[in-house]
PDB file of C-alpha atoms and ligand atoms in Angstrom:
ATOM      1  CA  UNK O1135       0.000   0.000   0.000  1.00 46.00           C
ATOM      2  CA  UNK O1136       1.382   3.097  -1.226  1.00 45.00           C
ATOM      3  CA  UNK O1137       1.751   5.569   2.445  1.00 43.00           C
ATOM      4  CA  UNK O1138       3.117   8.588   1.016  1.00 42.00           C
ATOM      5  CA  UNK O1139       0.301  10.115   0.009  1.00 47.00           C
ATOM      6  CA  UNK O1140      -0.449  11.696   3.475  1.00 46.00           C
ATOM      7  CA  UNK O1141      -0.225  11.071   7.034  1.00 45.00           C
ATOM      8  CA  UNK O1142      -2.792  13.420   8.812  1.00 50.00           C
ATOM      9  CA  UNK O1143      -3.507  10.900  11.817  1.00 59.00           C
ATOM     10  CA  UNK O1144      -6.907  12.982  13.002  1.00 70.00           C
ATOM     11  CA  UNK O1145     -10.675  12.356  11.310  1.00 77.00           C
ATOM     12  CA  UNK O1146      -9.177  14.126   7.821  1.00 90.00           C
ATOM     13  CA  UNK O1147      -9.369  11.313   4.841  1.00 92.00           C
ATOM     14  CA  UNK O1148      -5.989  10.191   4.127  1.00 92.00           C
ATOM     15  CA  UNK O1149      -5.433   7.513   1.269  1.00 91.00           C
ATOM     16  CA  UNK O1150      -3.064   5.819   3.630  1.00 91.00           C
ATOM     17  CA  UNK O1151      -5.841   4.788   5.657  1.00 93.00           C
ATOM     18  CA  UNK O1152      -8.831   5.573   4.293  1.00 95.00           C
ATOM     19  CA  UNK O1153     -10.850   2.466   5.380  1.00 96.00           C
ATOM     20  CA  UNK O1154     -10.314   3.102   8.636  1.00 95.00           C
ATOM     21  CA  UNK O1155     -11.158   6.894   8.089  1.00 95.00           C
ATOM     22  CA  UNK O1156     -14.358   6.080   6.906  1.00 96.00           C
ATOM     23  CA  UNK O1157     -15.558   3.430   9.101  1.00 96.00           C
ATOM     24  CA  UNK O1158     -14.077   5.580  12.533  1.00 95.00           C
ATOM     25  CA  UNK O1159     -17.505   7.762  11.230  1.00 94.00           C
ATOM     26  CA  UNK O1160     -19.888   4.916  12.237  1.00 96.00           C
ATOM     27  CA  UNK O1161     -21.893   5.526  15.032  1.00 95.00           C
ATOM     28  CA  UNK O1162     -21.385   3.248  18.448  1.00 91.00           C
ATOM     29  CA  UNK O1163     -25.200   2.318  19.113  1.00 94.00           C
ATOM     30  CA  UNK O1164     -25.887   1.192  15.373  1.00 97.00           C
ATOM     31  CA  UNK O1165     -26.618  -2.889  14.598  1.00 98.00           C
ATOM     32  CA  UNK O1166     -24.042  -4.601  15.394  1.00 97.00           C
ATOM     33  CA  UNK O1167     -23.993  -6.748  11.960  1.00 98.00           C
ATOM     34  CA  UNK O1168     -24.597  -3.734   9.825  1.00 98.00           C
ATOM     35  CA  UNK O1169     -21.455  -2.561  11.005  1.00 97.00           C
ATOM     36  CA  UNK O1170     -19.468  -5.640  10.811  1.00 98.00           C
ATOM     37  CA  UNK O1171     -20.990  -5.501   7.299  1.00 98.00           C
ATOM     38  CA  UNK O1172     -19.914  -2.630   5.923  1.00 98.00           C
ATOM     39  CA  UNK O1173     -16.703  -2.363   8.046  1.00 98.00           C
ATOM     40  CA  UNK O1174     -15.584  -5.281   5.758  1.00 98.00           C
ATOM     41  CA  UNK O1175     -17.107  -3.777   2.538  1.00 98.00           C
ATOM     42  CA  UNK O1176     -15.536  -0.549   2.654  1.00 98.00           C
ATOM     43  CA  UNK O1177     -12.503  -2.251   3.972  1.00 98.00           C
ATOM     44  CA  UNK O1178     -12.570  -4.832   0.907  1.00 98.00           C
ATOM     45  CA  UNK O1179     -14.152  -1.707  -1.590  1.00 98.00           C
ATOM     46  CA  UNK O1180     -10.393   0.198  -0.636  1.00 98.00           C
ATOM     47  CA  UNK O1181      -8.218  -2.153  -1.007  1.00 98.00           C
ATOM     48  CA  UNK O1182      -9.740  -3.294  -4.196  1.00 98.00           C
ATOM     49  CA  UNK O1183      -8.952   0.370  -5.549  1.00 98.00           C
ATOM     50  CA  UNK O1184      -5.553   0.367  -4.393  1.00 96.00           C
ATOM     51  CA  UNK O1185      -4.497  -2.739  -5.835  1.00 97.00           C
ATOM     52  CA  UNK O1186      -5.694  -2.143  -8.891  1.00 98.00           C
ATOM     53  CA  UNK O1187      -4.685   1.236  -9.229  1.00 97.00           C
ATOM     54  CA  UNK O1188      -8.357   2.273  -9.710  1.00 98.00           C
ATOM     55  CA  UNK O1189      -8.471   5.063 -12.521  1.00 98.00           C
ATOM     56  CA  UNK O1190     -10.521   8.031 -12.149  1.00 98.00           C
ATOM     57  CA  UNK O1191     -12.667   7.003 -15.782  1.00 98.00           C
ATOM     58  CA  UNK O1192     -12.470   3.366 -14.533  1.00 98.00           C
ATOM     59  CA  UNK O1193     -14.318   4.235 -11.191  1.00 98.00           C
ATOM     60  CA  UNK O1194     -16.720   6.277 -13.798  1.00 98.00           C
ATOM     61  CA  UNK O1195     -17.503   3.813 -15.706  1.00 98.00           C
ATOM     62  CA  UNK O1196     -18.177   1.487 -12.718  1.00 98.00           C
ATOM     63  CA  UNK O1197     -20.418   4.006 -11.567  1.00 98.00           C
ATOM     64  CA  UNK O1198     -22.464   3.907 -15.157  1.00 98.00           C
ATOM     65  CA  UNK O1199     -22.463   0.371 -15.008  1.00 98.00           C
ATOM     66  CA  UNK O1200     -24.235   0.274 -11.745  1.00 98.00           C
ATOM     67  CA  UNK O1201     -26.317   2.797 -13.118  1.00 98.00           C
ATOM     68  CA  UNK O1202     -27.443   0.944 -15.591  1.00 98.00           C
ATOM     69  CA  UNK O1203     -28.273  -2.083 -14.026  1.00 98.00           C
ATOM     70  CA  UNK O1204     -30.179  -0.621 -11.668  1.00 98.00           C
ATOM     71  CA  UNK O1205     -32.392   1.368 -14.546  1.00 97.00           C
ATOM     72  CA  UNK O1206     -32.516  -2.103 -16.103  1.00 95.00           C
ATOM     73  CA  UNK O1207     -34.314  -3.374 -13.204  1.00 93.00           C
ATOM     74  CA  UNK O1208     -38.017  -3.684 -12.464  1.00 88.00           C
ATOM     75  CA  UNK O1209     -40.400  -6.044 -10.501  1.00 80.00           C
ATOM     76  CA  UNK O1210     -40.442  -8.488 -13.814  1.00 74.00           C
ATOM     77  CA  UNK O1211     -36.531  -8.255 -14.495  1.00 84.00           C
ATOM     78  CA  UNK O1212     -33.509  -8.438 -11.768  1.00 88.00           C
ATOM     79  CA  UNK O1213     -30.568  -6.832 -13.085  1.00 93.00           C
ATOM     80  CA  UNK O1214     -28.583  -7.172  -9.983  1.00 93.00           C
ATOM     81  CA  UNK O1215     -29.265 -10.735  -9.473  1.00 91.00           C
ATOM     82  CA  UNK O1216     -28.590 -11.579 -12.660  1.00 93.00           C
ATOM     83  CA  UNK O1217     -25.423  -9.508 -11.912  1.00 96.00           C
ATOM     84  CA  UNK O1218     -24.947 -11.602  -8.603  1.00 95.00           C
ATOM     85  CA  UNK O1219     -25.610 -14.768 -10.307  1.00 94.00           C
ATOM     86  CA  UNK O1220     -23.037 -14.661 -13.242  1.00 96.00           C
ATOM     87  CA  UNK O1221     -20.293 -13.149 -10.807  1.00 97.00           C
ATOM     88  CA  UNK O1222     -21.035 -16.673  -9.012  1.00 96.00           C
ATOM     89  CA  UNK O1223     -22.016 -14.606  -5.680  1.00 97.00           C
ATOM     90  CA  UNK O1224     -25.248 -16.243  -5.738  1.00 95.00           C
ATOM     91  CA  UNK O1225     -23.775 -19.739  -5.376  1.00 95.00           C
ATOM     92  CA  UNK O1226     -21.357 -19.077  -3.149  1.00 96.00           C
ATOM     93  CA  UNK O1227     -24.195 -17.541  -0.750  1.00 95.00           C
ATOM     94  CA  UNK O1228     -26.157 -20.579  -1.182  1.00 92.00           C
ATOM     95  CA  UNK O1229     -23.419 -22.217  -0.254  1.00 92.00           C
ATOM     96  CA  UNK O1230     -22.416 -21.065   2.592  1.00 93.00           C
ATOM     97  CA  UNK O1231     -25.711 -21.022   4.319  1.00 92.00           C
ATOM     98  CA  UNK O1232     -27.781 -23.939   2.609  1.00 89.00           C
ATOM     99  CA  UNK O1233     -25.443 -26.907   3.666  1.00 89.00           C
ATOM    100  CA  UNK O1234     -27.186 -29.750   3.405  1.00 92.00           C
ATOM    101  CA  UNK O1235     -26.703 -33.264   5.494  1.00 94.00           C
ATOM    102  CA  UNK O1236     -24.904 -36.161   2.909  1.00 94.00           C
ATOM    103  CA  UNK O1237     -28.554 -37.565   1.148  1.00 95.00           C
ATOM    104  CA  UNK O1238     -30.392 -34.608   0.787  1.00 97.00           C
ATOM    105  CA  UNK O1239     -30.874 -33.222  -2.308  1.00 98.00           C
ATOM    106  CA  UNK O1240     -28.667 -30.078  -2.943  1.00 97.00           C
ATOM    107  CA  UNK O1241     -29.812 -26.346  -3.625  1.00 96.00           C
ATOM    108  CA  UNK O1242     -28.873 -24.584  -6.341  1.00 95.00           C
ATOM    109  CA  UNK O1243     -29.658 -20.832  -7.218  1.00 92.00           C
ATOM    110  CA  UNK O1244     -33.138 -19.185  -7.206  1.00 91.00           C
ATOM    111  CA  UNK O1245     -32.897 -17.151 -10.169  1.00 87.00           C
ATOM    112  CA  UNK O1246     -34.973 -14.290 -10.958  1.00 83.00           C
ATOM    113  CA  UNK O1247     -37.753 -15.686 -12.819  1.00 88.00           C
ATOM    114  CA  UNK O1248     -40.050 -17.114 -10.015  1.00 91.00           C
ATOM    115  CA  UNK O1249     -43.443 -15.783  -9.489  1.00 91.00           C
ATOM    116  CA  UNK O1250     -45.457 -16.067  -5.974  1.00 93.00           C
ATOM    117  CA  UNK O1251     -48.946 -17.369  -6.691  1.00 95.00           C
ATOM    118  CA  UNK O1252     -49.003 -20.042  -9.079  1.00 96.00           C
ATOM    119  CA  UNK O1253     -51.935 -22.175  -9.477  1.00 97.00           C
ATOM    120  CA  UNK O1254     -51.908 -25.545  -7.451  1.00 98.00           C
ATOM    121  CA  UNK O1255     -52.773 -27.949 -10.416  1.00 98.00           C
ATOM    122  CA  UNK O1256     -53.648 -32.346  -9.637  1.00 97.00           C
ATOM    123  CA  UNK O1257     -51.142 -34.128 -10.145  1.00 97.00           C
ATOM    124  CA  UNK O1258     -50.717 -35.471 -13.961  1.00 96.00           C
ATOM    125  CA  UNK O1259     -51.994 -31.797 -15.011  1.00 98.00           C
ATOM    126  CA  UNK O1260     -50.501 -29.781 -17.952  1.00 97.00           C
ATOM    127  CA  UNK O1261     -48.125 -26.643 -17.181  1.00 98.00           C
ATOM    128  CA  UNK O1262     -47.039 -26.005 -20.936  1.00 97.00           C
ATOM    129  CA  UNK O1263     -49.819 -23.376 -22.127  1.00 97.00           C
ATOM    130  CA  UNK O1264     -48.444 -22.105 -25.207  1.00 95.00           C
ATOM    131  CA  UNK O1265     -48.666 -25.494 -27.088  1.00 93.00           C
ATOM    132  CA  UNK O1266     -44.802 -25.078 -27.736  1.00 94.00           C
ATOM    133  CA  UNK O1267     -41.988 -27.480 -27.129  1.00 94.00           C
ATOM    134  CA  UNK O1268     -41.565 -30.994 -26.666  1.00 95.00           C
ATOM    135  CA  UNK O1269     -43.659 -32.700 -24.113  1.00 96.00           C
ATOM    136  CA  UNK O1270     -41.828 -34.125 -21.284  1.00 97.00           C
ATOM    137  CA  UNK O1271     -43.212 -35.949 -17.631  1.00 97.00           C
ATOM    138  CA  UNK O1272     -41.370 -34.783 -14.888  1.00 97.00           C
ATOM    139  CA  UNK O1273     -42.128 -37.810 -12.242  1.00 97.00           C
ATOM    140  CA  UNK O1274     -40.249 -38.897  -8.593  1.00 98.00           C
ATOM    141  CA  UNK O1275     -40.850 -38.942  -4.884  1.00 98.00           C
ATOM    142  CA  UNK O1276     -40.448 -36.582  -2.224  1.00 98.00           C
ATOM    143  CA  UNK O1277     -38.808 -38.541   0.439  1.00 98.00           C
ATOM    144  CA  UNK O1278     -37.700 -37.579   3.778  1.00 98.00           C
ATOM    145  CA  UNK O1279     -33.573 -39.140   5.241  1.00 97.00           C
ATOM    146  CA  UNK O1280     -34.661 -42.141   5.852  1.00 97.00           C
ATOM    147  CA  UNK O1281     -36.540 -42.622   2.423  1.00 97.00           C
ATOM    148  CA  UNK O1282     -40.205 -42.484   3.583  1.00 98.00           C
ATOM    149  CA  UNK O1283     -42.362 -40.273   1.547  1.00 98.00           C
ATOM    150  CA  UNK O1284     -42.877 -36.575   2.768  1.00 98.00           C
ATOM    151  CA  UNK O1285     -46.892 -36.202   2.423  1.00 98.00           C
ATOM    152  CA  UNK O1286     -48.281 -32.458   2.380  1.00 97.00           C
ATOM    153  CA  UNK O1287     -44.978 -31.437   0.215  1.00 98.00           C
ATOM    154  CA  UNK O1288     -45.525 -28.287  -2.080  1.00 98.00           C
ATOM    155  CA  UNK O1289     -43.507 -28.168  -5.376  1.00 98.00           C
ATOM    156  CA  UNK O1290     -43.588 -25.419  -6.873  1.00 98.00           C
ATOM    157  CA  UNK O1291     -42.119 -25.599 -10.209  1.00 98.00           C
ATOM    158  CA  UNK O1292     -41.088 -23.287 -12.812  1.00 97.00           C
ATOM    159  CA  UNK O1293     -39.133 -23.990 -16.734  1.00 97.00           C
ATOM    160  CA  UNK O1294     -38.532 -21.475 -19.575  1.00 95.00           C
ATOM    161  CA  UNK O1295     -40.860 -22.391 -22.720  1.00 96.00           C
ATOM    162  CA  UNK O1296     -39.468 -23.628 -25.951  1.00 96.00           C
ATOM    163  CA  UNK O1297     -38.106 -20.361 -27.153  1.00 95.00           C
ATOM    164  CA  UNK O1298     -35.863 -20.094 -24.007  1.00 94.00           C
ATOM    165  CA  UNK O1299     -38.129 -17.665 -22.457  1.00 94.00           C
ATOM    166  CA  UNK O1300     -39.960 -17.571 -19.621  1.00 94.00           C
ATOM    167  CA  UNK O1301     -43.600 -15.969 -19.090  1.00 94.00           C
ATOM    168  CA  UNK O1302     -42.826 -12.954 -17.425  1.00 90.00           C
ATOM    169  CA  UNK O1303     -40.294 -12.144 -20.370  1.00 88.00           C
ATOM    170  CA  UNK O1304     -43.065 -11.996 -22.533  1.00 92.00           C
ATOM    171  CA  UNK O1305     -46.256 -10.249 -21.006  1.00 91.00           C
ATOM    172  CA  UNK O1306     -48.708 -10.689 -23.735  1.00 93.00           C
ATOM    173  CA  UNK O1307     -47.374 -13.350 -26.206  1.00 96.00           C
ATOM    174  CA  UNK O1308     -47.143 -16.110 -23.628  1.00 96.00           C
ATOM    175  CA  UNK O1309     -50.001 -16.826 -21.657  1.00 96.00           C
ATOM    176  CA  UNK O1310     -49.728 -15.966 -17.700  1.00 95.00           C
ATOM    177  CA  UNK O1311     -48.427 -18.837 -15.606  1.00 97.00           C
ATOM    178  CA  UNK O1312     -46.818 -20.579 -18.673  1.00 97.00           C
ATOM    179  CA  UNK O1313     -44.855 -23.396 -17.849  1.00 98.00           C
ATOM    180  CA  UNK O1314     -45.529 -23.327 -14.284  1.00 98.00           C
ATOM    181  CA  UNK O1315     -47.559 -24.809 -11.708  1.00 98.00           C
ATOM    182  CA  UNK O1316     -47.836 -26.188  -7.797  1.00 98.00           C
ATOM    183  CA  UNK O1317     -48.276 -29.875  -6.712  1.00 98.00           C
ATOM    184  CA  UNK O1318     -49.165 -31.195  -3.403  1.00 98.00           C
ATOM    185  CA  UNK O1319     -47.773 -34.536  -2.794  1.00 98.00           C
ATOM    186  CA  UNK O1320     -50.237 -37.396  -1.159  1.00 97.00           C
ATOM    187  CA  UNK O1321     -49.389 -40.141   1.369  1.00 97.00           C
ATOM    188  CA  UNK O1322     -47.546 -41.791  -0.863  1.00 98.00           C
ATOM    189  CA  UNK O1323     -44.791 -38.844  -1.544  1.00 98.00           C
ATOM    190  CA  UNK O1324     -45.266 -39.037  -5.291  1.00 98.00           C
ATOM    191  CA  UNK O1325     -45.273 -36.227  -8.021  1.00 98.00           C
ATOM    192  CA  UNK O1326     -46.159 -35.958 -11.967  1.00 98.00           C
ATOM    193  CA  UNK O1327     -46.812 -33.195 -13.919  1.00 98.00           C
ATOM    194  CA  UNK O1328     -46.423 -32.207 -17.889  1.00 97.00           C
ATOM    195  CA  UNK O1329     -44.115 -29.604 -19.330  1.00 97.00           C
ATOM    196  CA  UNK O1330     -42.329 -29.422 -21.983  1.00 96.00           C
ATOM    197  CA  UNK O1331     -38.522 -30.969 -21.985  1.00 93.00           C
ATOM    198  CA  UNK O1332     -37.072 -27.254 -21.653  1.00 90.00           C
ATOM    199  CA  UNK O1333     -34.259 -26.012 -23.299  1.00 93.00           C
ATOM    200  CA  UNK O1334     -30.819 -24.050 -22.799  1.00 95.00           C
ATOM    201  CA  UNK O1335     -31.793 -20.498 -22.536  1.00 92.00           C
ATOM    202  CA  UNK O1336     -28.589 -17.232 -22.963  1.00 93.00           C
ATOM    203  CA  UNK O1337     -29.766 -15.249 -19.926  1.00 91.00           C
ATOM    204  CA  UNK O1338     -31.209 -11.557 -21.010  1.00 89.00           C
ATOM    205  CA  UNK O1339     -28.586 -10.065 -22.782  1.00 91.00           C
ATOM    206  CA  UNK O1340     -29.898  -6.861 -23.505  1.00 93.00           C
ATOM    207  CA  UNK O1341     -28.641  -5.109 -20.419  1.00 96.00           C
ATOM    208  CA  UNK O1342     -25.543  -4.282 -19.150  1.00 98.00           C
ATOM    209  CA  UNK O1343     -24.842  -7.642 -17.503  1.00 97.00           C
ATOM    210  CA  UNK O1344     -24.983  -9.518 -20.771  1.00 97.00           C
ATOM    211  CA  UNK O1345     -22.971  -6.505 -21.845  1.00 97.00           C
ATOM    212  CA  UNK O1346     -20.473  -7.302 -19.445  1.00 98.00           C
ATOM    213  CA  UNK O1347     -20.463 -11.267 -20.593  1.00 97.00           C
ATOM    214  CA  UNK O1348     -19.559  -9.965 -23.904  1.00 97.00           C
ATOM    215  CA  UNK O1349     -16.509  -8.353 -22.750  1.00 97.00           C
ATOM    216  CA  UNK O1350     -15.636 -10.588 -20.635  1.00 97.00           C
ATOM    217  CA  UNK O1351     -15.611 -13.105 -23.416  1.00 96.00           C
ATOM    218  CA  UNK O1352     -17.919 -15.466 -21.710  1.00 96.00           C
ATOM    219  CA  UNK O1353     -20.919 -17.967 -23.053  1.00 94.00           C
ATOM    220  CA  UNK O1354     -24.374 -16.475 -21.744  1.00 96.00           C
ATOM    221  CA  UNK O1355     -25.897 -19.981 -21.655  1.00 96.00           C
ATOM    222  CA  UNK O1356     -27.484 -21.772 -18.653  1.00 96.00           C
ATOM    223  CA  UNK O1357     -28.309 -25.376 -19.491  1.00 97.00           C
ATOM    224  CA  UNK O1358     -31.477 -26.557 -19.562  1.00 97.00           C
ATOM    225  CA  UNK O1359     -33.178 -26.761 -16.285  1.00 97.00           C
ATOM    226  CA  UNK O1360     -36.694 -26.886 -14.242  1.00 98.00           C
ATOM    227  CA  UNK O1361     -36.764 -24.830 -11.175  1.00 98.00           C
ATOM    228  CA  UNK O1362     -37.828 -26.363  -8.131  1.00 98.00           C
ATOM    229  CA  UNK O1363     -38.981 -24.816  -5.169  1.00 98.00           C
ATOM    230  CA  UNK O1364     -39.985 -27.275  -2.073  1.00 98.00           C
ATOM    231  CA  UNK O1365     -41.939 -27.152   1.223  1.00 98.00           C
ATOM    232  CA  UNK O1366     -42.997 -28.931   3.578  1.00 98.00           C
ATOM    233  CA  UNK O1367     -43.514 -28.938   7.438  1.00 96.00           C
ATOM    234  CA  UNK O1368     -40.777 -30.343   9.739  1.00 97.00           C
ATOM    235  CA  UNK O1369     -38.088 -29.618   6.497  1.00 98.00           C
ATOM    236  CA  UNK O1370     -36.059 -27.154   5.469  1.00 96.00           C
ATOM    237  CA  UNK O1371     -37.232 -25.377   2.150  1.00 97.00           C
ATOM    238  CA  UNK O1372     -35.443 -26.979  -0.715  1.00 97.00           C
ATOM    239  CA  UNK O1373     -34.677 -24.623  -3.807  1.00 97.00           C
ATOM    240  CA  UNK O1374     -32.791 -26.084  -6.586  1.00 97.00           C
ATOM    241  CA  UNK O1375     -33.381 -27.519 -10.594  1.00 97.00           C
ATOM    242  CA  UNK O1376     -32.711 -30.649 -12.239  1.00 98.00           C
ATOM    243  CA  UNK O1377     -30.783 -30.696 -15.297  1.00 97.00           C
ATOM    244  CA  UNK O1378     -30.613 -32.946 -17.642  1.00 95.00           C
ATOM    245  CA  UNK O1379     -27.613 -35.203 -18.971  1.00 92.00           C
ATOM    246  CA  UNK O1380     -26.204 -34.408 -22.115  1.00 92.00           C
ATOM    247  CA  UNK O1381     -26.822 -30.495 -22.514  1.00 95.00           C
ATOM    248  CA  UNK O1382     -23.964 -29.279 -23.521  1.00 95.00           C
ATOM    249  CA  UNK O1383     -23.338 -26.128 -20.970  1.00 96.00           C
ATOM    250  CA  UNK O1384     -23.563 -28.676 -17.552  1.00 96.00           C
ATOM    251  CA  UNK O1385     -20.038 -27.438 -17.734  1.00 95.00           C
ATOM    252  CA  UNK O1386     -20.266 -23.986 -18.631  1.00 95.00           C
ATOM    253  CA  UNK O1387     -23.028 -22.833 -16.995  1.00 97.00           C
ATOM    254  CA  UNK O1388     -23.293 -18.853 -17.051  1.00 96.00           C
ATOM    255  CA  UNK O1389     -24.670 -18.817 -12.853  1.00 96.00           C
ATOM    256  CA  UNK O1390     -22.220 -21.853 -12.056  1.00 97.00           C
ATOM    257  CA  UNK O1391     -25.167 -23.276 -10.338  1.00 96.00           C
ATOM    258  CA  UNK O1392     -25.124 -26.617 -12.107  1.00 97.00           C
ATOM    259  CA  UNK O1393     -24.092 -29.580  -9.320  1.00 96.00           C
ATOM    260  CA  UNK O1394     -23.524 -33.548 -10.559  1.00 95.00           C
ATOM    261  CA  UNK O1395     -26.489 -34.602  -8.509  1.00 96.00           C
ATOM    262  CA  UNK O1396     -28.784 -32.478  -9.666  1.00 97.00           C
ATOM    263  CA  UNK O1397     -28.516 -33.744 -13.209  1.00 97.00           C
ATOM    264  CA  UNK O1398     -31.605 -35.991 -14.079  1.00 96.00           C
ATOM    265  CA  UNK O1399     -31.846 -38.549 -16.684  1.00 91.00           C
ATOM    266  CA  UNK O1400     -33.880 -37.817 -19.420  1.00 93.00           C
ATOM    267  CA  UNK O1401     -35.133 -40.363 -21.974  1.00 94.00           C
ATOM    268  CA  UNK O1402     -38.439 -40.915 -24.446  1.00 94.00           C
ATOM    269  CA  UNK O1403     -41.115 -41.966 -22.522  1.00 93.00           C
ATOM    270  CA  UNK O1404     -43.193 -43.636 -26.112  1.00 87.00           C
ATOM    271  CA  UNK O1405     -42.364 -43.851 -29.298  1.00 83.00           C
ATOM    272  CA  UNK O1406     -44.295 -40.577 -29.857  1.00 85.00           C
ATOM    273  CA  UNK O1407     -41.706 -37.477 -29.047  1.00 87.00           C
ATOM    274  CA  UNK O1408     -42.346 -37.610 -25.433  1.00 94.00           C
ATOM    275  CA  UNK O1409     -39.834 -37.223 -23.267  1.00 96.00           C
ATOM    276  CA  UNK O1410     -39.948 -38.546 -19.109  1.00 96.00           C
ATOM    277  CA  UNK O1411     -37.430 -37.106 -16.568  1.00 96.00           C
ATOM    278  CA  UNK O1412     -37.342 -38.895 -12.841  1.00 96.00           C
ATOM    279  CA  UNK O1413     -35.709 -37.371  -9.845  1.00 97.00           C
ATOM    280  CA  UNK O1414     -36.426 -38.234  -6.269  1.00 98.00           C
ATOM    281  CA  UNK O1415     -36.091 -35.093  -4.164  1.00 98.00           C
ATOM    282  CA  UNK O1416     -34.581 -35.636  -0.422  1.00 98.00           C
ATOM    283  CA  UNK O1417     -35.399 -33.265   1.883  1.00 98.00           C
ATOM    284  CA  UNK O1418     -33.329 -32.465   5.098  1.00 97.00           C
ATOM    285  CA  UNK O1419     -35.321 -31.810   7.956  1.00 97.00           C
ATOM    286  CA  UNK O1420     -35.634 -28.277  10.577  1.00 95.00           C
ATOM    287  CA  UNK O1421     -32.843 -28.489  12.261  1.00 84.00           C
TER     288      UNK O1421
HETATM  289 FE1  LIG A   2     -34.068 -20.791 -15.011  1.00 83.54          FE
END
């Protein structure tokens, strides 16, 4: 760290030591955790500058960037998380606080594309509204450690349609609640419903995060996945996808949030273009 720049040692800013300047402002009967918080970001925000030698127009452009992706955003499309998400934050956060016991089935990212409120449909029922894609049966268990079923479990589940889009990209041309749906499981722990088999999808790239994956040089592809989102009482809240085995971006997945268990087998179901994926899901219980 370069300390020539000045040495004033009272509440003046000196580059020197500037995160310490800054976070000496804080006041002593604040949250406790919102100060450890930002302690560590300014602390991490400074030294990032210094050790890349932060240029005046590269600290403006930063500042346009963020701009952007905030003007980008709106309740139907998350900038930032898709800016979280492809700077791997988002797994790592998962990671660190969704560990789950060996046997249960892992998490994986959220994603911004879940809706609250989708209809609870019987079992067997039909979430592919646009008449698009190629049908697929998405069939398994909910079980609990010990490989009883888990009665009373919600899925909620949510895919992309077969242009790599999902409904709330498209107010108007797909129908609302494309593609997704809510299943209650019975006694016997069991789930089926009908999509479509759904397909790799480039997230949005006409922001400044799929701006930035051009520069960067980097594929904008996730592979193809269906979202799931699990509950049930006396278990933790599962959130994760299957994928399916031989997409070709398992590997290069643009959120990194692609994890060797989670990738289902997939295979025709009749001699008539349907396609059936099983996966048993394994919830961990409260702890
Ligand atoms: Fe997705």
């Amino acid at each position: 760290m370069n300390t020539s720049i000045s040495s004033d040692s009272n509440g003046y800013f000196t580059a020197d030591r500037s995160a310490d300047v800054v976070n000496a402002r804080m006041g002593k009967a604040i949250n406790p955790r919102l100060a450890a918080l930002m302690r560590s970001v300014v602390e991490h925000l400074h030294t990032f500058a210094w050790d890349v030698g932060l240029t005046q127009e590269e600290w403006e452009v930063a500042i346009k960037f963020l701009t952007e992706v905030g003007q980008m955003s709106s309740p139907e499309r998350q900038e930032f998380i898709l800016l979280s998400d492809t700077l791997g934050l988002s797994m790592l956060v998962d990671s660190i606080n969704n560990r789950r016991p060996i046997g249960a089935t892992e998490t994986t990212v959220f994603g911004p594309f879940h809706v609250e409120g989708a209809p609870i449909l019987d079992m067997g029922a039909n979430i592919c509204l646009d008449g698009k894609g190629e049908r697929c049966l998405f069939e398994g268990r909910v079980l609990d450690m010990d490989g009883s079923p888990v009665a009373g479990a919600y899925l909620d589940v949510w895919s992309d349609n077969a242009d790599g889009y999902y409904d709330v990209q498209q107010p108007g041309i797909q129908p609302k609640w494309n593609n997704r749906g809510v299943f209650v499981t019975g006694a016997d722990g069991k789930y089926s419903f009908c999509g479509i088999r759904p397909i790799p999808y480039p997230i949005p790239q006409d922001g400044p995060v799929g701006q930035m994956l051009t520069a960067l040089g980097r594929n904008p592809y996730r592979p193809a996945h269906m979202h799931f989102m699990i509950k049930a009482p006396g278990f933790q809240k599962l959130i994760t996808h299957t994928f399916f085995s031989g997409d070709p971006y398992l590997e290069s997945d643009t959120v990194f949030g692609v994890k060797k268990s989670l990738v289902a087998a997939i295979e025709p179901a009749d001699g008539q273009g349907t396609w059936r994926s099983t996966f048993d899901f394994v919830l961990a219980p409260l702890v």
